[in-house]
XYZ file of C-alpha atoms in Angstrom:
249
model
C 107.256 95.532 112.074
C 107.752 92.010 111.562
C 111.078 90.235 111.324
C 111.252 86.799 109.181
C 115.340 85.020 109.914
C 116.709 84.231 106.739
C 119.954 82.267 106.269
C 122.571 85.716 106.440
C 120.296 87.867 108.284
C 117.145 88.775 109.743
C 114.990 90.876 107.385
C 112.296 93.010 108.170
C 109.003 93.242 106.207
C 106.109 95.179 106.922
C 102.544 93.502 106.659
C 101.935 94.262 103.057
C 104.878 92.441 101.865
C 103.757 89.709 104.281
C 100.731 89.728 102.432
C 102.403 90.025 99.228
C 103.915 87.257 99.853
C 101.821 84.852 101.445
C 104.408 84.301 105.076
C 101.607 83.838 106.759
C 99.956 80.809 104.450
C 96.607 82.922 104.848
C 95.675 81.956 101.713
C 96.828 78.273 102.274
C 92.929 76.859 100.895
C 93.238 78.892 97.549
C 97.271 79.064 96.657
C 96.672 77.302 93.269
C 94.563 80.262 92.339
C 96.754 83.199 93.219
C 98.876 84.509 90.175
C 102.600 83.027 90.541
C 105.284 85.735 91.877
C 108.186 86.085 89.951
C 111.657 87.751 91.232
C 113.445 90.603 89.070
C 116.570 92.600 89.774
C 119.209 93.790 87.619
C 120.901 95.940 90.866
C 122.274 99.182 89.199
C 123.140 97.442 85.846
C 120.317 99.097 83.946
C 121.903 102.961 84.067
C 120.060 105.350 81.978
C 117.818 102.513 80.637
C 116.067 101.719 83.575
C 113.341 103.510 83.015
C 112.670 101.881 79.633
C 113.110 98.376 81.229
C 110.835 99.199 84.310
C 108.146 99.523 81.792
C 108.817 96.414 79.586
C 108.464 94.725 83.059
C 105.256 96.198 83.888
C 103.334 95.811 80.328
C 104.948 92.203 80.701
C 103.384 91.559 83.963
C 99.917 93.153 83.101
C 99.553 91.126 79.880
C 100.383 87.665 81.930
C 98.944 88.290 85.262
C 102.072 87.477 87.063
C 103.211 89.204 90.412
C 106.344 90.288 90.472
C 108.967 91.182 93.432
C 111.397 94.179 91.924
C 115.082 94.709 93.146
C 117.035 98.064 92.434
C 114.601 98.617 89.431
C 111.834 100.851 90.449
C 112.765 104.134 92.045
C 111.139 105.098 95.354
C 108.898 107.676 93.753
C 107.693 105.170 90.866
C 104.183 104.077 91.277
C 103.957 100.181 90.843
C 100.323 98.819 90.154
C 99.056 96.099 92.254
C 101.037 92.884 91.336
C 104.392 94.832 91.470
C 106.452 94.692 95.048
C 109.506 96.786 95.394
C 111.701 95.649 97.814
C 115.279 96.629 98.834
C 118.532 94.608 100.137
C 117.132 91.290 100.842
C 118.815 87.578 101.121
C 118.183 86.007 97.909
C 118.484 82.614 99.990
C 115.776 83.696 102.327
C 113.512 85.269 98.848
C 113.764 83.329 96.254
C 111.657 79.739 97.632
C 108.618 82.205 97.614
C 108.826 83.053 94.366
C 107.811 80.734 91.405
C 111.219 82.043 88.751
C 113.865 84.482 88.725
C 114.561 86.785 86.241
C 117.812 89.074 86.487
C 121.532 90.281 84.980
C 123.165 86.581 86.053
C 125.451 88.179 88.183
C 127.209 84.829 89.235
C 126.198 84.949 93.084
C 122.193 85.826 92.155
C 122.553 82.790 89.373
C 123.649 80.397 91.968
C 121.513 81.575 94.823
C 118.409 80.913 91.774
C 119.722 77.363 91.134
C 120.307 76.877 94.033
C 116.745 77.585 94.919
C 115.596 75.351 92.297
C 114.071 78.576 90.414
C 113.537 78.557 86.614
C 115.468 81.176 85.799
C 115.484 84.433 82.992
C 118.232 85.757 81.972
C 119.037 89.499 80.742
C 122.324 89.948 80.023
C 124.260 93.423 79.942
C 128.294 92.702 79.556
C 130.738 90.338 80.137
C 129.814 86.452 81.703
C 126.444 87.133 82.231
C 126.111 86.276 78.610
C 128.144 82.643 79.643
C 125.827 82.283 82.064
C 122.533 82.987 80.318
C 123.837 79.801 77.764
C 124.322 77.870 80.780
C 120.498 78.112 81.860
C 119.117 78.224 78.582
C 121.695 74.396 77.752
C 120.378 72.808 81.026
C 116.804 73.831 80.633
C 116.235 76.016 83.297
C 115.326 78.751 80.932
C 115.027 80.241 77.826
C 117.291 82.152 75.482
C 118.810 84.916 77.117
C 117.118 88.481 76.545
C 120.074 91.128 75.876
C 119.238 94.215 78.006
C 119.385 96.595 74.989
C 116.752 94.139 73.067
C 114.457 93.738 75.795
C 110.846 94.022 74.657
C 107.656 93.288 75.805
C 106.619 90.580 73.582
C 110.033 88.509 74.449
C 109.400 88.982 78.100
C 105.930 87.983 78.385
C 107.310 84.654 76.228
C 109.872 84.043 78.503
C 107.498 84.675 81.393
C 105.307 81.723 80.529
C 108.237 79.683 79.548
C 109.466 79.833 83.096
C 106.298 77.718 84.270
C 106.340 74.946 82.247
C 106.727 71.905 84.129
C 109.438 70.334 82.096
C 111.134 73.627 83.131
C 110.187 73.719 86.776
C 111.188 69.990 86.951
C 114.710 70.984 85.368
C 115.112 73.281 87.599
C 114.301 70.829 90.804
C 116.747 68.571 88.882
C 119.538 71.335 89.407
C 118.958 72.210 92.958
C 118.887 68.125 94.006
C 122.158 67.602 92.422
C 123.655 70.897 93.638
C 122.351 70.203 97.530
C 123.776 66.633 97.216
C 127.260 68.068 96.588
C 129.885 69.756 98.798
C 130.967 72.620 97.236
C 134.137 73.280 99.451
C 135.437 69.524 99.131
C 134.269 69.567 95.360
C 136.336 73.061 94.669
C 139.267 71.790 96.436
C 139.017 68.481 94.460
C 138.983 69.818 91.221
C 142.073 72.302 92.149
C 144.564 69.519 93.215
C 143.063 68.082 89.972
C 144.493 70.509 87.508
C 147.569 71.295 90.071
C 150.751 70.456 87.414
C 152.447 68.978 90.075
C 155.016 67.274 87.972
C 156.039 70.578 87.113
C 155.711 72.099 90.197
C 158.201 69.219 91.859
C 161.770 70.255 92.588
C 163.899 66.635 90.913
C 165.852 66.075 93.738
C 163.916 66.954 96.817
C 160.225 66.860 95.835
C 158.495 68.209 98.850
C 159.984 71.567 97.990
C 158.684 73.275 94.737
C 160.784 74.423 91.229
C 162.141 77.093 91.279
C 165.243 77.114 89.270
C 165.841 74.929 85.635
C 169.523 73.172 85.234
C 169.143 72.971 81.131
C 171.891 70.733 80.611
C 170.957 68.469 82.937
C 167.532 68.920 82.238
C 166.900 69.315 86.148
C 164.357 71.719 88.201
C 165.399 72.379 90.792
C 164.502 74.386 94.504
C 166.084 77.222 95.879
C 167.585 75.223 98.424
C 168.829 72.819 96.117
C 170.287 75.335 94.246
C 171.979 77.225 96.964
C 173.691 73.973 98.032
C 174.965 73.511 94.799
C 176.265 76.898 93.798
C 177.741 77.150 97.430
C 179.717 73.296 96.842
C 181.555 75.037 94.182
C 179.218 72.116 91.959
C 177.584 74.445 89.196
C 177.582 78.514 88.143
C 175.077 80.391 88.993
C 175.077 81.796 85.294
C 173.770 77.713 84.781
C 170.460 78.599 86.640
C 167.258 79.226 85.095
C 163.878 80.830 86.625
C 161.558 77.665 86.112
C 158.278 78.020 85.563
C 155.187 75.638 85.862
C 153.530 76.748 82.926
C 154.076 75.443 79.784
């Protein structure tokens, strides 16, 4: 067994998947003429369609040439022909910069990890924000139109396929993962939170390092909950005159 360290952990691949995959740049002299490998996993999301979608992949990938990696698609008793890899739990940060595109569900880690990457990207929606996301690729022209799961065909896959490796698409792609490595997520993140923070709203009036909790109406006042207690204790206002503030509008 051999182990390769990727970024979370260290994975373990046996020598036909380093083969598969080229780790050992054996076939450094002739890359350009080995058939590109493209990454697809839609991790449980298929259900009872699986089957039918294991088999769109597979005419897909016979009728462009194309090698293929699968994740959670192919059981362990389905027999994959040649250019087909099944692989299990693997860091997508250590896969996907030997591949040549992803295709998958846009779960919204798998999506970044793609971009990321700087990986043209496919993507076949099921429910929910994967659909978001698959307008997201398709807008920055990473990839195509998103494929719905339940109108997956053949034909539309081996399109989107060749789509994938188009240079303008690789290079948007590249364009992506530049602009995403030049930027600090964390400080970004917590940027854009103080950003929206309503702090004028959030302010107590008359001691503004402590936040509103209470609203004085006629006075049009908010107010803390130590403000407030000093006030209603002073004998200055009624409780009954306090009002649950809130920082929404």
């Amino acid at each position: 067994m051999i182990y390769y360290s990727g970024r979370s952990s260290k994975l373990p691949i046996d020598p036909f998947r380093v083969e598969f995959l080229d780790l050992n740049n054996n076939h450094y002299y002739h890359k350009e003429s080995l058939s590109p490998i493209i990454y697809i996993g839609f991790c449980s999301i298929t259900g009872h369609d699986s089957e039918r979608i294991l088999q769109v992949v597979l005419e897909a990938l016979e009728k462009t040439g194309y090698r293929a990696v699968l994740s959670s698609l192919a059981k362990d008793d389905d027999k994959l022909p040649k250019n087909a890899l099944k692989i299990g739990n693997v860091s997508h940060d250590w896969l996907f910069p030997h591949v040549s595109a992803v295709c998958h569900h846009s779960g919204a880690g798998t999506t970044a990890a793609g971009l990321r990457a700087g990986k043209p990207t496919i993507i076949v929606p099921f429910f929910g924000d994967q659909f978001f996301w698959g307008n997201v690729i398709e807008k920055n022209g990473v990839g195509p139109r998103a494929l719905p799961g339940q109108n997956l065909t053949t034909d539309n896959l081996v399109e989107s396929f060749k789509y994938v490796h188009e240079p303008q698409v690789r290079a948007a792609a590249e364009r992506i993962r530049d602009a995403i490595l030049k930027e600090n997520g964390c400080d970004e993140a917590l940027r854009a939170f103080q950003t929206h923070l309503p702090l004028l709203r959030m302010q107590s009036y008359l001691e503004s390092t402590y936040t509103a909790c209470y609203q004085l109406e006629e006075f049009h006042l908010q107010i803390s909950r130590r403000v407030a207690q000093v006030l209603v204790v002073s004998g200055r206002i009624e409780p009954t005159q306090l009002h649950l503030h809130s920082t929404r509008y």
